[in-house]
């Protein structure tokens, strides 16, 4: 039997007291036993109904508490699953049934409320991140309409999911930053090209998107795909326009330079267009000067070309003569025969008669100048060799004149310098045969490559060189024959002295004498020399000889022509007349 509480004992005492009092009243009234039993039974039934009602009410309260506890536990589990907070321990030991329902409910309710607060905070975090993601997506796509695709009742609110959203947000923010930098770079490039081309940057960039040139801080720079595509297309158009204008300006500048050269424009006239000349020296990518390729600059250059072209037409005859003179000067310098079809006399006659357009004639002369310059460039190596050969020939001529000088060994100022030069001249003269052979081989190779003859002042160079070799060989043979005659003369002179004795020659005072450097006519008797070998006057033909003889270009050139044999004069004390050897004595075996 359960122990009674003081309140229960007091209630039982009160009930017993009341029952005794009721029985006393029934005794006083004189109720029979049956009525007493009936009334007692009724009283017990009413008490039982009250107990039963209270039990039912208590059972209902218990069920409600069970339901509340279960609901809280379910809500707690749901919150834990939603938040993904696996580290949160279940607050109630389900297997422990000793705790009352109210205690269980009191224990689980604070955890539930705490998790609800966490859920609300987590929802705010998700909503903030989601709104940023949607905003950036709208900026990238170009549609700023916000779509709330976050279902807070069904969405996973775990920290893992939150981390995924944060990672996605960071990715989008990075992409936004890259797009922004790209847009700004494109805008700067458009600004630079608009400045060079002289275009309105504000209008050009606003046609792509107004936000790119907006001054309002509230209006953010558009970074959508359409904006980037528009900027790229604009840059492509500007680059194309820049390329077209640059090429157009180059073409105009070339005509302008040509007209300046033809018209002999002054430096002041050229300085007005110094900006153009500085621009065309740069590459297309290097042009950064504002308005350097503007339509105004191109128009000014075009107007100047048109003005000079009109002025050129009035001075065309003078220009034709000038360019022809330049052509002849170039041909003279490079020893190339100028085209006779545009000679000055012919050109004057054709222009005066109206048979030819001066512009066409000038263009023809310009083409000839270009052709001559090209050919001169290909002939440069051979021309250099010709100059070295001619220089050696000049040294050879000087050496011959030097050998004729009777006083070349006498003491005097500058004698040692002449001796050194003579030594250098002999070295150069010894190289002449190899020079000529190498020059012939080089010339033939050039002719084979160009499929035409190498002309030097109108004469084939190989012909000149072959003739020079032949003439030089003849000269050497004449020298050898002269040396043989001199030996024979000395032998006869020795025999004469042995027979008749030594005596002065009666013709000594009238012996043949020649001044230094003089070339004889071949009719005089050769005179031997003691100290040097005399050289005949048969001199080889050089390109200068040909050019002096045929064209008259070299007025002060030494005339090198094939002449009869010549001999030099020897000093007075060494002179022996051939006539004294051959003709003065009877019985001379060599006298004719």
JSON list of N, CA, C and O in Angstrom, two decimals, residues 36-71:
[
{"chain": "A", "resi": 36, "resn": "UNK", "atom": "N", "xyz": [-30.32, 4.04, 3.87]},
{"chain": "A", "resi": 36, "resn": "UNK", "atom": "CA", "xyz": [-28.92, 4.40, 4.15]},
{"chain": "A", "resi": 36, "resn": "UNK", "atom": "C", "xyz": [-28.00, 3.73, 3.17]},
{"chain": "A", "resi": 36, "resn": "UNK", "atom": "O", "xyz": [-27.05, 4.35, 2.62]},
{"chain": "A", "resi": 37, "resn": "UNK", "atom": "N", "xyz": [-28.27, 2.42, 2.90]},
{"chain": "A", "resi": 37, "resn": "UNK", "atom": "CA", "xyz": [-27.39, 1.71, 1.96]},
{"chain": "A", "resi": 37, "resn": "UNK", "atom": "C", "xyz": [-27.48, 2.33, 0.55]},
{"chain": "A", "resi": 37, "resn": "UNK", "atom": "O", "xyz": [-26.49, 2.46, -0.17]},
{"chain": "A", "resi": 38, "resn": "UNK", "atom": "N", "xyz": [-28.74, 2.68, 0.19]},
{"chain": "A", "resi": 38, "resn": "UNK", "atom": "CA", "xyz": [-28.91, 3.28, -1.16]},
{"chain": "A", "resi": 38, "resn": "UNK", "atom": "C", "xyz": [-28.14, 4.59, -1.27]},
{"chain": "A", "resi": 38, "resn": "UNK", "atom": "O", "xyz": [-27.45, 4.86, -2.25]},
{"chain": "A", "resi": 39, "resn": "UNK", "atom": "N", "xyz": [-28.26, 5.42, -0.26]},
{"chain": "A", "resi": 39, "resn": "UNK", "atom": "CA", "xyz": [-27.61, 6.71, -0.29]},
{"chain": "A", "resi": 39, "resn": "UNK", "atom": "C", "xyz": [-26.08, 6.55, -0.24]},
{"chain": "A", "resi": 39, "resn": "UNK", "atom": "O", "xyz": [-25.34, 7.28, -0.90]},
{"chain": "A", "resi": 40, "resn": "UNK", "atom": "N", "xyz": [-25.62, 5.55, 0.52]},
{"chain": "A", "resi": 40, "resn": "UNK", "atom": "CA", "xyz": [-24.17, 5.30, 0.55]},
{"chain": "A", "resi": 40, "resn": "UNK", "atom": "C", "xyz": [-23.66, 4.82, -0.81]},
{"chain": "A", "resi": 40, "resn": "UNK", "atom": "O", "xyz": [-22.59, 5.21, -1.29]},
{"chain": "A", "resi": 41, "resn": "UNK", "atom": "N", "xyz": [-24.48, 3.93, -1.47]},
{"chain": "A", "resi": 41, "resn": "UNK", "atom": "CA", "xyz": [-24.10, 3.45, -2.80]},
{"chain": "A", "resi": 41, "resn": "UNK", "atom": "C", "xyz": [-24.05, 4.61, -3.81]},
{"chain": "A", "resi": 41, "resn": "UNK", "atom": "O", "xyz": [-23.13, 4.72, -4.65]},
{"chain": "A", "resi": 42, "resn": "UNK", "atom": "N", "xyz": [-24.99, 5.49, -3.72]},
{"chain": "A", "resi": 42, "resn": "UNK", "atom": "CA", "xyz": [-25.04, 6.65, -4.61]},
{"chain": "A", "resi": 42, "resn": "UNK", "atom": "C", "xyz": [-23.83, 7.56, -4.37]},
{"chain": "A", "resi": 42, "resn": "UNK", "atom": "O", "xyz": [-23.21, 8.08, -5.32]},
{"chain": "A", "resi": 43, "resn": "UNK", "atom": "N", "xyz": [-23.53, 7.69, -3.05]},
{"chain": "A", "resi": 43, "resn": "UNK", "atom": "CA", "xyz": [-22.37, 8.53, -2.72]},
{"chain": "A", "resi": 43, "resn": "UNK", "atom": "C", "xyz": [-21.07, 7.91, -3.26]},
{"chain": "A", "resi": 43, "resn": "UNK", "atom": "O", "xyz": [-20.22, 8.60, -3.82]},
{"chain": "A", "resi": 44, "resn": "UNK", "atom": "N", "xyz": [-20.94, 6.62, -3.15]},
{"chain": "A", "resi": 44, "resn": "UNK", "atom": "CA", "xyz": [-19.73, 5.96, -3.68]},
{"chain": "A", "resi": 44, "resn": "UNK", "atom": "C", "xyz": [-19.66, 6.07, -5.21]},
{"chain": "A", "resi": 44, "resn": "UNK", "atom": "O", "xyz": [-18.57, 6.25, -5.79]},
{"chain": "A", "resi": 45, "resn": "UNK", "atom": "N", "xyz": [-20.89, 5.97, -5.84]},
{"chain": "A", "resi": 45, "resn": "UNK", "atom": "CA", "xyz": [-20.87, 6.07, -7.32]},
{"chain": "A", "resi": 45, "resn": "UNK", "atom": "C", "xyz": [-20.43, 7.47, -7.78]},
{"chain": "A", "resi": 45, "resn": "UNK", "atom": "O", "xyz": [-19.66, 7.62, -8.73]},
{"chain": "A", "resi": 46, "resn": "UNK", "atom": "N", "xyz": [-20.94, 8.47, -7.08]},
{"chain": "A", "resi": 46, "resn": "UNK", "atom": "CA", "xyz": [-20.56, 9.84, -7.45]},
{"chain": "A", "resi": 46, "resn": "UNK", "atom": "C", "xyz": [-19.07, 10.07, -7.22]},
{"chain": "A", "resi": 46, "resn": "UNK", "atom": "O", "xyz": [-18.40, 10.70, -8.03]},
{"chain": "A", "resi": 47, "resn": "UNK", "atom": "N", "xyz": [-18.54, 9.52, -6.14]},
{"chain": "A", "resi": 47, "resn": "UNK", "atom": "CA", "xyz": [-17.09, 9.64, -5.88]},
{"chain": "A", "resi": 47, "resn": "UNK", "atom": "C", "xyz": [-16.30, 8.93, -6.97]},
{"chain": "A", "resi": 47, "resn": "UNK", "atom": "O", "xyz": [-15.25, 9.41, -7.44]},
{"chain": "A", "resi": 48, "resn": "UNK", "atom": "N", "xyz": [-16.81, 7.75, -7.36]},
{"chain": "A", "resi": 48, "resn": "UNK", "atom": "CA", "xyz": [-16.09, 7.00, -8.40]},
{"chain": "A", "resi": 48, "resn": "UNK", "atom": "C", "xyz": [-16.07, 7.77, -9.72]},
{"chain": "A", "resi": 48, "resn": "UNK", "atom": "O", "xyz": [-15.06, 7.80, -10.44]},
{"chain": "A", "resi": 49, "resn": "UNK", "atom": "N", "xyz": [-17.20, 8.41, -10.04]},
{"chain": "A", "resi": 49, "resn": "UNK", "atom": "CA", "xyz": [-17.26, 9.19, -11.29]},
{"chain": "A", "resi": 49, "resn": "UNK", "atom": "C", "xyz": [-16.27, 10.36, -11.24]},
{"chain": "A", "resi": 49, "resn": "UNK", "atom": "O", "xyz": [-15.61, 10.68, -12.24]},
{"chain": "A", "resi": 50, "resn": "UNK", "atom": "N", "xyz": [-16.20, 10.96, -10.05]},
{"chain": "A", "resi": 50, "resn": "UNK", "atom": "CA", "xyz": [-15.23, 12.08, -9.94]},
{"chain": "A", "resi": 50, "resn": "UNK", "atom": "C", "xyz": [-13.81, 11.57, -10.12]},
{"chain": "A", "resi": 50, "resn": "UNK", "atom": "O", "xyz": [-12.99, 12.15, -10.84]},
{"chain": "A", "resi": 51, "resn": "UNK", "atom": "N", "xyz": [-13.47, 10.46, -9.50]},
{"chain": "A", "resi": 51, "resn": "UNK", "atom": "CA", "xyz": [-12.13, 9.89, -9.65]},
{"chain": "A", "resi": 51, "resn": "UNK", "atom": "C", "xyz": [-11.86, 9.51, -11.12]},
{"chain": "A", "resi": 51, "resn": "UNK", "atom": "O", "xyz": [-10.75, 9.75, -11.66]},
{"chain": "A", "resi": 52, "resn": "UNK", "atom": "N", "xyz": [-12.93, 8.92, -11.68]},
{"chain": "A", "resi": 52, "resn": "UNK", "atom": "CA", "xyz": [-12.73, 8.49, -13.07]},
{"chain": "A", "resi": 52, "resn": "UNK", "atom": "C", "xyz": [-12.48, 9.69, -13.99]},
{"chain": "A", "resi": 52, "resn": "UNK", "atom": "O", "xyz": [-11.62, 9.66, -14.87]},
{"chain": "A", "resi": 53, "resn": "UNK", "atom": "N", "xyz": [-13.23, 10.75, -13.75]},
{"chain": "A", "resi": 53, "resn": "UNK", "atom": "CA", "xyz": [-13.05, 11.96, -14.58]},
{"chain": "A", "resi": 53, "resn": "UNK", "atom": "C", "xyz": [-11.65, 12.54, -14.39]},
{"chain": "A", "resi": 53, "resn": "UNK", "atom": "O", "xyz": [-10.99, 12.95, -15.34]},
{"chain": "A", "resi": 54, "resn": "UNK", "atom": "N", "xyz": [-11.20, 12.54, -13.15]},
{"chain": "A", "resi": 54, "resn": "UNK", "atom": "CA", "xyz": [-9.87, 13.07, -12.89]},
{"chain": "A", "resi": 54, "resn": "UNK", "atom": "C", "xyz": [-8.78, 12.21, -13.52]},
{"chain": "A", "resi": 54, "resn": "UNK", "atom": "O", "xyz": [-7.78, 12.70, -14.03]},
{"chain": "A", "resi": 55, "resn": "UNK", "atom": "N", "xyz": [-9.04, 10.87, -13.47]},
{"chain": "A", "resi": 55, "resn": "UNK", "atom": "CA", "xyz": [-8.07, 9.97, -14.10]},
{"chain": "A", "resi": 55, "resn": "UNK", "atom": "C", "xyz": [-8.02, 10.23, -15.61]},
{"chain": "A", "resi": 55, "resn": "UNK", "atom": "O", "xyz": [-6.96, 10.27, -16.22]},
{"chain": "A", "resi": 56, "resn": "UNK", "atom": "N", "xyz": [-9.19, 10.38, -16.18]},
{"chain": "A", "resi": 56, "resn": "UNK", "atom": "CA", "xyz": [-9.24, 10.66, -17.63]},
{"chain": "A", "resi": 56, "resn": "UNK", "atom": "C", "xyz": [-8.51, 11.97, -17.97]},
{"chain": "A", "resi": 56, "resn": "UNK", "atom": "O", "xyz": [-7.78, 12.05, -18.96]},
{"chain": "A", "resi": 57, "resn": "UNK", "atom": "N", "xyz": [-8.77, 12.96, -17.17]},
{"chain": "A", "resi": 57, "resn": "UNK", "atom": "CA", "xyz": [-8.10, 14.24, -17.41]},
{"chain": "A", "resi": 57, "resn": "UNK", "atom": "C", "xyz": [-6.59, 14.10, -17.26]},
{"chain": "A", "resi": 57, "resn": "UNK", "atom": "O", "xyz": [-5.82, 14.66, -18.06]},
{"chain": "A", "resi": 58, "resn": "UNK", "atom": "N", "xyz": [-6.15, 13.35, -16.28]},
{"chain": "A", "resi": 58, "resn": "UNK", "atom": "CA", "xyz": [-4.71, 13.15, -16.08]},
{"chain": "A", "resi": 58, "resn": "UNK", "atom": "C", "xyz": [-4.10, 12.36, -17.25]},
{"chain": "A", "resi": 58, "resn": "UNK", "atom": "O", "xyz": [-3.00, 12.64, -17.73]},
{"chain": "A", "resi": 59, "resn": "UNK", "atom": "N", "xyz": [-4.86, 11.35, -17.71]},
{"chain": "A", "resi": 59, "resn": "UNK", "atom": "CA", "xyz": [-4.36, 10.57, -18.84]},
{"chain": "A", "resi": 59, "resn": "UNK", "atom": "C", "xyz": [-4.24, 11.43, -20.10]},
{"chain": "A", "resi": 59, "resn": "UNK", "atom": "O", "xyz": [-3.28, 11.31, -20.87]},
{"chain": "A", "resi": 60, "resn": "UNK", "atom": "N", "xyz": [-5.27, 12.28, -20.27]},
{"chain": "A", "resi": 60, "resn": "UNK", "atom": "CA", "xyz": [-5.22, 13.18, -21.44]},
{"chain": "A", "resi": 60, "resn": "UNK", "atom": "C", "xyz": [-4.02, 14.12, -21.34]},
{"chain": "A", "resi": 60, "resn": "UNK", "atom": "O", "xyz": [-3.30, 14.37, -22.33]},
{"chain": "A", "resi": 61, "resn": "UNK", "atom": "N", "xyz": [-3.75, 14.65, -20.15]},
{"chain": "A", "resi": 61, "resn": "UNK", "atom": "CA", "xyz": [-2.61, 15.54, -19.96]},
{"chain": "A", "resi": 61, "resn": "UNK", "atom": "C", "xyz": [-1.30, 14.81, -20.23]},
{"chain": "A", "resi": 61, "resn": "UNK", "atom": "O", "xyz": [-0.37, 15.35, -20.83]},
{"chain": "A", "resi": 62, "resn": "UNK", "atom": "N", "xyz": [-1.28, 13.55, -19.78]},
{"chain": "A", "resi": 62, "resn": "UNK", "atom": "CA", "xyz": [-0.06, 12.77, -20.02]},
{"chain": "A", "resi": 62, "resn": "UNK", "atom": "C", "xyz": [0.16, 12.53, -21.51]},
{"chain": "A", "resi": 62, "resn": "UNK", "atom": "O", "xyz": [1.30, 12.64, -22.02]},
{"chain": "A", "resi": 63, "resn": "UNK", "atom": "N", "xyz": [-0.93, 12.22, -22.19]},
{"chain": "A", "resi": 63, "resn": "UNK", "atom": "CA", "xyz": [-0.79, 11.99, -23.65]},
{"chain": "A", "resi": 63, "resn": "UNK", "atom": "C", "xyz": [-0.32, 13.24, -24.36]},
{"chain": "A", "resi": 63, "resn": "UNK", "atom": "O", "xyz": [0.49, 13.21, -25.29]},
{"chain": "A", "resi": 64, "resn": "UNK", "atom": "N", "xyz": [-0.89, 14.35, -23.90]},
{"chain": "A", "resi": 64, "resn": "UNK", "atom": "CA", "xyz": [-0.47, 15.61, -24.52]},
{"chain": "A", "resi": 64, "resn": "UNK", "atom": "C", "xyz": [1.01, 15.89, -24.25]},
{"chain": "A", "resi": 64, "resn": "UNK", "atom": "O", "xyz": [1.74, 16.36, -25.14]},
{"chain": "A", "resi": 65, "resn": "UNK", "atom": "N", "xyz": [1.42, 15.58, -23.03]},
{"chain": "A", "resi": 65, "resn": "UNK", "atom": "CA", "xyz": [2.84, 15.77, -22.73]},
{"chain": "A", "resi": 65, "resn": "UNK", "atom": "C", "xyz": [3.71, 14.85, -23.58]},
{"chain": "A", "resi": 65, "resn": "UNK", "atom": "O", "xyz": [4.77, 15.25, -24.08]},
{"chain": "A", "resi": 66, "resn": "UNK", "atom": "N", "xyz": [3.26, 13.58, -23.72]},
{"chain": "A", "resi": 66, "resn": "UNK", "atom": "CA", "xyz": [4.00, 12.66, -24.59]},
{"chain": "A", "resi": 66, "resn": "UNK", "atom": "C", "xyz": [4.11, 13.22, -26.01]},
{"chain": "A", "resi": 66, "resn": "UNK", "atom": "O", "xyz": [5.16, 13.18, -26.65]},
{"chain": "A", "resi": 67, "resn": "UNK", "atom": "N", "xyz": [2.98, 13.73, -26.46]},
{"chain": "A", "resi": 67, "resn": "UNK", "atom": "CA", "xyz": [2.96, 14.27, -27.84]},
{"chain": "A", "resi": 67, "resn": "UNK", "atom": "C", "xyz": [3.88, 15.49, -27.96]},
{"chain": "A", "resi": 67, "resn": "UNK", "atom": "O", "xyz": [4.58, 15.65, -28.94]},
{"chain": "A", "resi": 68, "resn": "UNK", "atom": "N", "xyz": [3.84, 16.34, -26.94]},
{"chain": "A", "resi": 68, "resn": "UNK", "atom": "CA", "xyz": [4.68, 17.54, -26.97]},
{"chain": "A", "resi": 68, "resn": "UNK", "atom": "C", "xyz": [6.15, 17.16, -26.95]},
{"chain": "A", "resi": 68, "resn": "UNK", "atom": "O", "xyz": [6.97, 17.73, -27.68]},
{"chain": "A", "resi": 69, "resn": "UNK", "atom": "N", "xyz": [6.49, 16.20, -26.10]},
{"chain": "A", "resi": 69, "resn": "UNK", "atom": "CA", "xyz": [7.88, 15.76, -26.04]},
{"chain": "A", "resi": 69, "resn": "UNK", "atom": "C", "xyz": [8.32, 15.16, -27.37]},
{"chain": "A", "resi": 69, "resn": "UNK", "atom": "O", "xyz": [9.42, 15.44, -27.89]},
{"chain": "A", "resi": 70, "resn": "UNK", "atom": "N", "xyz": [7.46, 14.33, -27.93]},
{"chain": "A", "resi": 70, "resn": "UNK", "atom": "CA", "xyz": [7.80, 13.71, -29.22]},
{"chain": "A", "resi": 70, "resn": "UNK", "atom": "C", "xyz": [7.96, 14.76, -30.31]},
{"chain": "A", "resi": 70, "resn": "UNK", "atom": "O", "xyz": [8.86, 14.67, -31.17]},
{"chain": "A", "resi": 71, "resn": "UNK", "atom": "N", "xyz": [7.04, 15.75, -30.29]},
{"chain": "A", "resi": 71, "resn": "UNK", "atom": "CA", "xyz": [7.13, 16.82, -31.30]},
{"chain": "A", "resi": 71, "resn": "UNK", "atom": "C", "xyz": [8.44, 17.60, -31.16]},
{"chain": "A", "resi": 71, "resn": "UNK", "atom": "O", "xyz": [9.10, 17.93, -32.15]}
]
